[in-house]
Short mmCIF file of C-alpha atoms and ligand atoms in Angstrom, two decimals:
data_model
loop_
_atom_site.label_atom_id
_atom_site.label_comp_id
_atom_site.label_asym_id
_atom_site.label_seq_id
_atom_site.Cartn_x
_atom_site.Cartn_y
_atom_site.Cartn_z
CA MET A 1 -23.73 -24.82 72.59
CA ARG A 2 -21.33 -27.04 70.71
CA ALA A 3 -17.66 -26.13 70.30
CA ILE A 4 -14.51 -27.45 69.36
CA HIS A 5 -11.93 -27.54 72.22
CA ILE A 6 -8.20 -28.12 72.06
CA PRO A 7 -7.46 -29.56 75.54
CA ARG A 8 -3.80 -30.13 75.09
CA LEU A 9 -0.91 -29.29 72.69
CA ASP A 10 -0.76 -32.63 70.85
CA GLY A 11 -1.43 -31.38 67.31
CA PRO A 12 -4.87 -31.35 65.46
CA SER A 13 -5.93 -34.76 66.60
CA ALA A 14 -6.60 -33.40 70.17
CA ALA A 15 -9.59 -31.58 68.70
CA GLU A 16 -12.88 -32.58 70.34
CA VAL A 17 -16.60 -31.62 70.48
CA VAL A 18 -17.75 -30.31 73.79
CA ASP A 19 -20.81 -28.81 75.04
CA ILE A 20 -20.12 -25.52 76.90
CA PRO A 21 -22.25 -22.35 77.82
CA GLU A 22 -22.74 -19.76 75.18
CA PRO A 23 -20.68 -16.56 75.42
CA GLY A 24 -22.48 -13.52 77.24
CA ALA A 25 -24.32 -10.76 75.19
CA ASP A 26 -21.23 -8.29 74.90
CA GLY A 27 -20.79 -7.22 71.42
CA VAL A 28 -22.16 -8.69 68.14
CA VAL A 29 -23.67 -12.00 68.89
CA ILE A 30 -23.50 -14.34 66.11
CA GLU A 31 -24.96 -17.79 65.16
CA VAL A 32 -22.39 -19.47 63.40
CA HIS A 33 -22.87 -21.35 60.26
CA ALA A 34 -19.45 -21.89 59.24
CA ALA A 35 -15.81 -21.39 60.44
CA GLY A 36 -12.67 -20.76 58.48
CA VAL A 37 -9.58 -23.02 59.01
CA ALA A 38 -6.02 -21.67 58.34
CA PHE A 39 -2.52 -22.56 58.73
CA PRO A 40 -2.01 -20.67 62.28
CA ASP A 41 -4.87 -22.93 63.68
CA ALA A 42 -2.46 -25.95 63.07
CA LEU A 43 0.53 -24.10 64.53
CA GLN A 44 -1.52 -23.29 67.62
CA THR A 45 -2.41 -26.91 68.57
CA ARG A 46 1.24 -27.55 68.99
CA GLY A 47 1.99 -24.46 70.77
CA LEU A 48 4.23 -23.21 67.89
CA TYR A 49 2.43 -19.99 67.14
CA GLN A 50 3.54 -16.63 68.33
CA TYR A 51 0.30 -16.35 70.38
CA LYS A 52 -0.19 -19.07 73.11
CA ALA A 53 -3.96 -19.43 74.21
CA PRO A 54 -4.44 -20.82 77.53
CA LEU A 55 -5.88 -24.43 77.55
CA PRO A 56 -8.53 -25.65 76.80
CA TYR A 57 -9.26 -23.15 73.85
CA ILE A 58 -11.49 -22.92 71.02
CA PRO A 59 -9.70 -22.84 67.63
CA GLY A 60 -10.45 -20.71 64.63
CA ALA A 61 -10.03 -17.09 63.45
CA GLU A 62 -13.17 -16.42 61.20
CA VAL A 63 -16.83 -17.02 61.03
CA ALA A 64 -19.73 -16.60 58.92
CA GLY A 65 -23.48 -16.48 60.40
CA VAL A 66 -26.46 -14.65 61.27
CA VAL A 67 -26.36 -11.67 63.80
CA ARG A 68 -28.66 -12.67 66.88
CA SER A 69 -28.08 -9.31 68.79
CA ALA A 70 -26.08 -6.36 68.23
CA PRO A 71 -25.38 -2.92 70.12
CA ARG A 72 -27.33 -0.13 68.74
CA ASP A 73 -24.53 1.62 67.40
CA ALA A 74 -23.18 -1.43 65.69
CA PRO A 75 -22.59 -1.54 61.73
CA VAL A 76 -24.90 -4.65 61.75
CA ALA A 77 -28.28 -5.53 62.87
CA PRO A 78 -30.26 -8.86 64.12
CA GLY A 79 -30.91 -11.03 61.02
CA ASP A 80 -27.96 -9.76 59.02
CA ARG A 81 -25.89 -12.38 57.28
CA VAL A 82 -22.24 -11.52 58.26
CA ALA A 83 -18.53 -12.62 58.27
CA GLY A 84 -16.73 -11.81 61.47
CA LEU A 85 -13.02 -11.94 62.81
CA THR A 86 -12.01 -13.58 66.09
CA LEU A 87 -8.59 -13.08 64.73
CA LEU A 88 -6.77 -15.79 66.85
CA THR A 89 -8.99 -18.29 68.52
CA GLY A 90 -12.84 -18.85 69.32
CA ALA A 91 -14.42 -19.26 65.81
CA MET A 92 -15.11 -22.96 66.03
CA ALA A 93 -18.31 -22.85 68.03
CA GLU A 94 -22.10 -22.42 67.43
CA VAL A 95 -22.27 -18.91 68.92
CA VAL A 96 -19.53 -16.32 69.22
CA ALA A 97 -19.64 -12.69 70.49
CA LEU A 98 -17.41 -10.14 68.83
CA PRO A 99 -16.62 -6.46 68.82
CA PRO A 100 -18.58 -4.52 66.29
CA GLU A 101 -15.59 -3.31 64.46
CA ARG A 102 -14.71 -7.04 63.37
CA VAL A 103 -18.14 -7.90 61.96
CA PHE A 104 -19.09 -7.08 58.27
CA ALA A 105 -22.24 -7.47 56.11
CA LEU A 106 -21.75 -10.39 53.67
CA PRO A 107 -22.97 -9.92 50.14
CA ASP A 108 -26.06 -12.01 49.54
CA SER A 109 -24.30 -13.94 46.77
CA VAL A 110 -21.59 -15.08 49.05
CA SER A 111 -22.56 -18.38 50.86
CA PHE A 112 -21.90 -18.77 54.53
CA GLU A 113 -19.15 -21.57 53.74
CA ALA A 114 -17.40 -19.08 51.29
CA GLY A 115 -17.98 -16.30 53.72
CA ALA A 116 -16.24 -18.23 56.33
CA GLY A 117 -13.24 -18.28 54.02
CA VAL A 118 -13.14 -14.72 52.87
CA LEU A 119 -11.81 -12.62 55.71
CA PHE A 120 -8.49 -13.79 57.23
CA ASN A 121 -6.84 -14.66 53.78
CA ASP A 122 -8.39 -12.06 51.49
CA LEU A 123 -7.83 -9.01 53.89
CA THR A 124 -4.18 -10.32 54.61
CA VAL A 125 -3.62 -10.45 50.76
CA HIS A 126 -5.20 -6.98 50.23
CA PHE A 127 -2.90 -5.66 53.17
CA ALA A 128 0.05 -7.44 51.31
CA LEU A 129 -0.51 -6.12 47.87
CA ARG A 130 -2.01 -2.69 48.45
CA THR A 131 -0.50 -1.34 51.62
CA ARG A 132 3.00 -3.38 51.83
CA GLY A 133 3.28 -4.29 48.29
CA ARG A 134 2.30 -1.12 46.33
CA LEU A 135 0.82 -3.06 43.49
CA ALA A 136 0.72 -0.96 40.50
CA ALA A 137 -1.63 -1.50 37.49
CA GLY A 138 -0.16 -3.96 34.95
CA GLU A 139 2.37 -5.59 37.25
CA THR A 140 3.15 -9.22 37.45
CA VAL A 141 2.72 -11.21 40.71
CA LEU A 142 4.14 -14.47 41.66
CA VAL A 143 2.70 -16.45 44.63
CA HIS A 144 4.21 -19.40 46.40
CA GLY A 145 1.93 -22.13 47.74
CA GLY A 146 -0.39 -21.14 45.03
CA ALA A 147 -2.97 -23.78 45.76
CA GLY A 148 -3.36 -23.02 49.37
CA GLY A 149 -5.50 -20.51 51.31
CA ILE A 150 -3.34 -17.49 50.87
CA GLY A 151 -2.31 -18.67 47.61
CA THR A 152 -5.79 -18.89 45.91
CA SER A 153 -6.80 -15.69 47.66
CA THR A 154 -3.91 -13.81 45.82
CA LEU A 155 -4.78 -15.60 42.49
CA ARG A 156 -8.50 -14.28 43.03
CA LEU A 157 -7.75 -10.85 44.18
CA ALA A 158 -4.41 -9.63 42.33
CA PRO A 159 -6.29 -9.24 38.98
CA ALA A 160 -9.08 -7.06 40.38
CA LEU A 161 -6.24 -5.02 42.38
CA GLY A 162 -4.52 -4.29 38.88
CA ALA A 163 -2.16 -7.25 38.33
CA ALA A 164 -1.79 -8.02 34.61
CA ARG A 165 -0.26 -11.52 35.33
CA VAL A 166 -0.37 -13.82 38.25
CA ILE A 167 1.99 -16.80 38.45
CA ALA A 168 1.34 -19.66 40.88
CA VAL A 169 4.21 -21.67 42.38
CA VAL A 170 2.90 -25.20 43.44
CA SER A 171 4.46 -28.56 44.54
CA THR A 172 2.10 -30.98 42.39
CA GLU A 173 0.19 -31.12 39.18
CA ALA A 174 -3.03 -31.52 41.05
CA LYS A 175 -2.28 -28.31 42.99
CA GLY A 176 -1.64 -26.66 39.75
CA GLU A 177 -5.18 -27.41 38.58
CA ILE A 178 -6.61 -25.87 41.88
CA ALA A 179 -4.32 -22.71 41.08
CA ARG A 180 -5.56 -22.33 37.52
CA ALA A 181 -9.16 -22.49 38.66
CA ALA A 182 -8.59 -19.94 41.16
CA GLY A 183 -7.26 -17.65 38.47
CA ALA A 184 -3.44 -18.28 37.90
CA THR A 185 -2.38 -17.12 34.56
CA ASP A 186 0.67 -19.25 34.51
CA VAL A 187 1.60 -22.22 36.78
CA VAL A 188 5.03 -23.50 37.51
CA PRO A 189 6.53 -26.27 39.74
CA ALA A 190 8.10 -25.41 42.96
CA ASP A 191 11.34 -27.24 42.03
CA GLY A 192 13.33 -24.87 39.50
CA PHE A 193 10.66 -22.26 39.68
CA LYS A 194 13.39 -19.43 39.16
CA ASP A 195 14.41 -20.78 35.62
CA ALA A 196 10.67 -21.22 34.75
CA VAL A 197 9.75 -17.74 35.73
CA ALA A 198 12.81 -16.14 33.84
CA GLU A 199 11.55 -18.01 30.70
CA LEU A 200 8.02 -17.01 31.16
CA THR A 201 9.05 -13.43 31.81
CA GLY A 202 11.67 -13.26 28.99
CA GLY A 203 14.24 -12.85 31.69
CA CYS A 204 12.62 -9.67 33.01
CA GLY A 205 11.44 -11.10 36.45
CA VAL A 206 8.15 -10.30 38.36
CA ASP A 207 7.31 -7.22 40.31
CA ILE A 208 5.90 -8.82 43.47
CA VAL A 209 6.56 -12.25 44.88
CA LEU A 210 4.04 -12.87 47.76
CA ASP A 211 5.46 -15.70 49.88
CA PRO A 212 3.60 -17.50 52.55
CA VAL A 213 6.12 -20.50 52.28
CA GLY A 214 9.72 -19.29 53.13
CA GLY A 215 12.26 -21.79 53.54
CA ASP A 216 15.11 -22.31 50.99
CA ARG A 217 13.29 -20.75 48.10
CA PHE A 218 13.71 -17.30 49.50
CA THR A 219 16.96 -16.46 47.66
CA ASP A 220 15.45 -17.63 44.23
CA SER A 221 12.54 -15.45 45.06
CA LEU A 222 14.61 -12.30 45.24
CA ARG A 223 16.61 -13.40 42.08
CA SER A 224 13.20 -13.71 40.38
CA LEU A 225 12.41 -10.06 41.02
CA ALA A 226 12.53 -7.55 38.29
CA PRO A 227 14.25 -4.19 39.29
CA GLY A 228 12.18 -2.26 41.72
CA GLY A 229 10.48 -5.58 42.78
CA ARG A 230 9.18 -6.35 46.14
CA LEU A 231 9.28 -9.68 48.10
CA LEU A 232 6.34 -9.72 50.45
CA VAL A 233 7.17 -11.93 53.54
CA VAL A 234 3.78 -13.47 54.61
CA GLY A 235 4.69 -16.73 56.52
CA PHE A 236 6.75 -19.75 56.73
CA THR A 237 4.78 -23.10 55.95
CA GLY A 238 7.97 -24.44 54.82
CA GLY A 239 9.23 -24.34 58.36
CA GLU A 240 12.45 -22.58 58.06
CA ILE A 241 12.73 -18.72 58.44
CA PRO A 242 14.91 -17.57 55.67
CA THR A 243 17.78 -14.99 56.11
CA VAL A 244 18.51 -11.99 53.70
CA LYS A 245 21.97 -11.08 52.37
CA VAL A 246 21.09 -7.47 52.16
CA ASN A 247 23.68 -7.14 49.21
CA ARG A 248 20.95 -8.77 46.98
CA LEU A 249 18.66 -5.88 47.87
CA LEU A 250 21.21 -3.37 46.85
CA LEU A 251 22.36 -5.03 43.78
CA ASN A 252 19.15 -5.33 41.93
CA ASN A 253 17.21 -2.43 43.76
CA VAL A 254 14.53 -4.76 45.24
CA ASP A 255 12.79 -4.78 48.50
CA ALA A 256 12.11 -7.40 51.09
CA ILE A 257 9.02 -6.38 53.07
CA GLY A 258 7.31 -7.74 56.21
CA VAL A 259 3.48 -8.43 56.11
CA GLY A 260 1.96 -8.67 59.53
CA TRP A 261 -1.65 -7.96 58.79
CA GLY A 262 -2.97 -8.87 62.39
CA ALA A 263 -0.48 -6.46 64.09
CA TRP A 264 -1.37 -3.86 61.59
CA THR A 265 -5.03 -3.90 62.36
CA MET A 266 -4.45 -3.58 66.09
CA THR A 267 -2.36 -0.38 65.59
CA HIS A 268 -4.68 1.16 62.88
CA PRO A 269 -8.24 1.55 63.97
CA GLY A 270 -10.76 1.68 61.12
CA TYR A 271 -8.25 -0.28 58.69
CA LEU A 272 -10.37 -3.29 58.64
CA ALA A 273 -13.50 -1.19 57.88
CA GLN A 274 -11.53 0.36 54.85
CA GLN A 275 -10.57 -2.87 53.63
CA TRP A 276 -14.02 -4.31 53.51
CA ALA A 277 -15.54 -1.32 51.93
CA GLU A 278 -13.05 -1.88 49.03
CA LEU A 279 -13.39 -5.63 48.92
CA ALA A 280 -17.22 -6.23 49.45
CA PRO A 281 -18.27 -4.51 46.40
CA LEU A 282 -15.73 -6.63 44.38
CA LEU A 283 -17.12 -9.88 46.06
CA ALA A 284 -20.74 -8.67 45.44
CA SER A 285 -20.23 -7.89 41.76
CA GLY A 286 -18.11 -11.12 41.14
CA ALA A 287 -15.07 -9.07 40.11
CA VAL A 288 -13.37 -10.97 42.83
CA PRO A 289 -14.75 -14.47 42.70
CA ALA A 290 -15.93 -15.90 46.21
CA PRO A 291 -13.76 -18.70 47.42
CA GLU A 292 -14.75 -22.24 46.71
CA PRO A 293 -13.64 -23.88 49.97
CA VAL A 294 -13.45 -27.61 50.91
CA VAL A 295 -15.94 -28.08 53.60
CA TYR A 296 -15.40 -30.49 56.38
CA PRO A 297 -18.25 -31.46 59.08
CA PHE A 298 -18.00 -30.11 62.46
CA GLU A 299 -17.00 -33.39 63.92
CA ARG A 300 -13.97 -33.53 61.91
CA ALA A 301 -12.37 -30.29 62.92
CA GLY A 302 -9.32 -32.22 63.83
CA GLU A 303 -8.85 -33.49 60.08
CA ALA A 304 -9.41 -30.07 58.80
CA ILE A 305 -6.91 -28.60 60.81
CA ALA A 306 -4.35 -31.33 60.08
CA SER A 307 -4.76 -30.89 56.32
CA MET A 308 -2.94 -27.61 56.79
CA GLU A 309 0.13 -29.14 58.35
CA ASN A 310 0.10 -32.46 56.23
CA ARG A 311 0.06 -30.24 53.04
CA SER A 312 -3.14 -32.06 51.74
CA ALA A 313 -5.33 -28.96 51.95
CA THR A 314 -6.12 -27.37 48.63
CA GLY A 315 -7.85 -23.88 48.35
CA LYS A 316 -9.50 -22.56 51.48
CA VAL A 317 -10.77 -25.14 54.13
CA VAL A 318 -13.96 -24.45 56.21
CA LEU A 319 -15.82 -26.18 59.09
CA LYS A 320 -19.66 -26.49 58.51
CA VAL A 321 -20.93 -25.73 62.21
CA ARG A 322 -24.82 -25.67 61.34
N1 NAP B 401 1.45 -12.45 57.77
C1 NAP B 401 0.05 -12.47 57.87
O1 NAP B 401 -0.43 -11.40 58.10
C2 NAP B 401 -0.62 -13.73 57.80
C3 NAP B 401 -1.96 -13.67 57.69
C4 NAP B 401 -2.58 -15.14 57.43
C5 NAP B 401 -1.69 -16.19 57.13
N2 NAP B 401 -0.46 -16.16 57.38
C6 NAP B 401 0.41 -17.17 57.03
O2 NAP B 401 0.22 -17.67 55.60
C7 NAP B 401 0.83 -18.90 55.50
C8 NAP B 401 -0.07 -19.69 54.50
O3 NAP B 401 -1.35 -19.86 55.44
P1 NAP B 401 -2.51 -20.70 54.54
O4 NAP B 401 -3.63 -20.71 55.49
O5 NAP B 401 -2.73 -20.15 53.10
O6 NAP B 401 -1.90 -22.09 54.57
P2 NAP B 401 -2.22 -23.31 53.50
O7 NAP B 401 -3.58 -23.20 52.95
O8 NAP B 401 -1.84 -24.56 54.24
O9 NAP B 401 -1.14 -23.13 52.14
C9 NAP B 401 0.22 -23.11 52.49
C10 NAP B 401 0.79 -23.67 51.38
O10 NAP B 401 2.32 -23.80 51.70
C11 NAP B 401 2.92 -24.71 50.88
N3 NAP B 401 3.90 -25.48 51.66
C12 NAP B 401 5.38 -25.58 51.37
N4 NAP B 401 5.92 -26.29 52.17
C13 NAP B 401 4.91 -26.77 53.14
C14 NAP B 401 5.10 -27.66 54.31
N5 NAP B 401 6.30 -28.21 54.64
N6 NAP B 401 3.80 -27.84 54.98
C15 NAP B 401 2.59 -27.12 54.52
N7 NAP B 401 2.51 -26.51 53.52
C16 NAP B 401 3.82 -26.14 52.84
C17 NAP B 401 1.88 -25.69 50.36
O11 NAP B 401 1.91 -25.55 49.02
P3 NAP B 401 2.72 -26.65 48.01
O12 NAP B 401 2.45 -27.94 48.43
O13 NAP B 401 2.10 -26.23 46.54
O14 NAP B 401 4.11 -26.31 48.00
C18 NAP B 401 0.38 -24.92 50.94
O15 NAP B 401 -0.48 -25.07 49.87
C19 NAP B 401 0.80 -19.42 57.02
O16 NAP B 401 2.29 -19.46 57.42
C20 NAP B 401 0.14 -18.55 57.87
O17 NAP B 401 0.59 -18.30 59.16
C21 NAP B 401 0.24 -14.81 57.52
#
């Protein structure tokens, strides 16, 4: 089969197409049509992610495709259209074999390209807003990196989970258009976002900040919370890991909350299935619109991964495998 290999930790440009044997028939074997690309894929090509894969490795955390074979007790059967999680590496290949609990039937209305972009971000955002952030009906959510993968996922999902207003923070006007198309009620520039949010909310602040960026905006994010607000720490695309002066939490009765979805799924068997049971009907009915990813051809995997670290990616990025 054809697969993408990362043979050395030189960054995304090290990505190359190789011919290697298919995986064995353990678990659910999937003929992959598309593979998702996410920020951790870029970090891993430089050895900067918490998980270090032995070299060479196949990048990618999620796929969509058709089941070739499955154990009898699996929730899917040969011929089914599915999305699946490798979680860390292994997705950018023509065939993958996955544990049954990480494979989910894809609604007919969701294309393979959109399906390859649905699990990693949407389940992270669902975990962040529902389980960690305790989003309540009628609340206001602000998301940093609003035109990115996690950002557009938040804009698509939050209204269906009860948010009345979703504010996107972005770095350029073009990204503002992407955020609006994904469902943002309001868009504000990253520079000076605190004042813009204060004005938009009449000085009340927001109930939840979902933050995949970190860096120097963290303190202003805390300052943008309404009393009882929650700041959800999702990632650090800005590079710097911020520190919290905990008196800020006390003064305004706000929470800073860690969101580690992958780690949660490892210690909570059945959680992924519960999440998909809630999300799949919302995708099938259109209540949560499917992502509209930017699709790269297989041979340009390196460019697709690079778009994460050079900040040019908009929305979800996906690799077309067949
Ligand atoms: N905690 C979890 O369980 C979990 C799960 C999945 C992903 N994540 C994390 O979530 C983060 C976002 O992932 P993603 O796939 O959504 O990434 P993405 O599509 O590349 O979006 C990230 C956004 O970050 C913003 N950004 C600010 N400074 C940046 C910089 N120096 N370089 C690049 N981007 C910068 C960009 O928006 P602007 O240009 O508009 O500022 C960009 O759109 C990553 O850190 C990832 O590891 C965490």
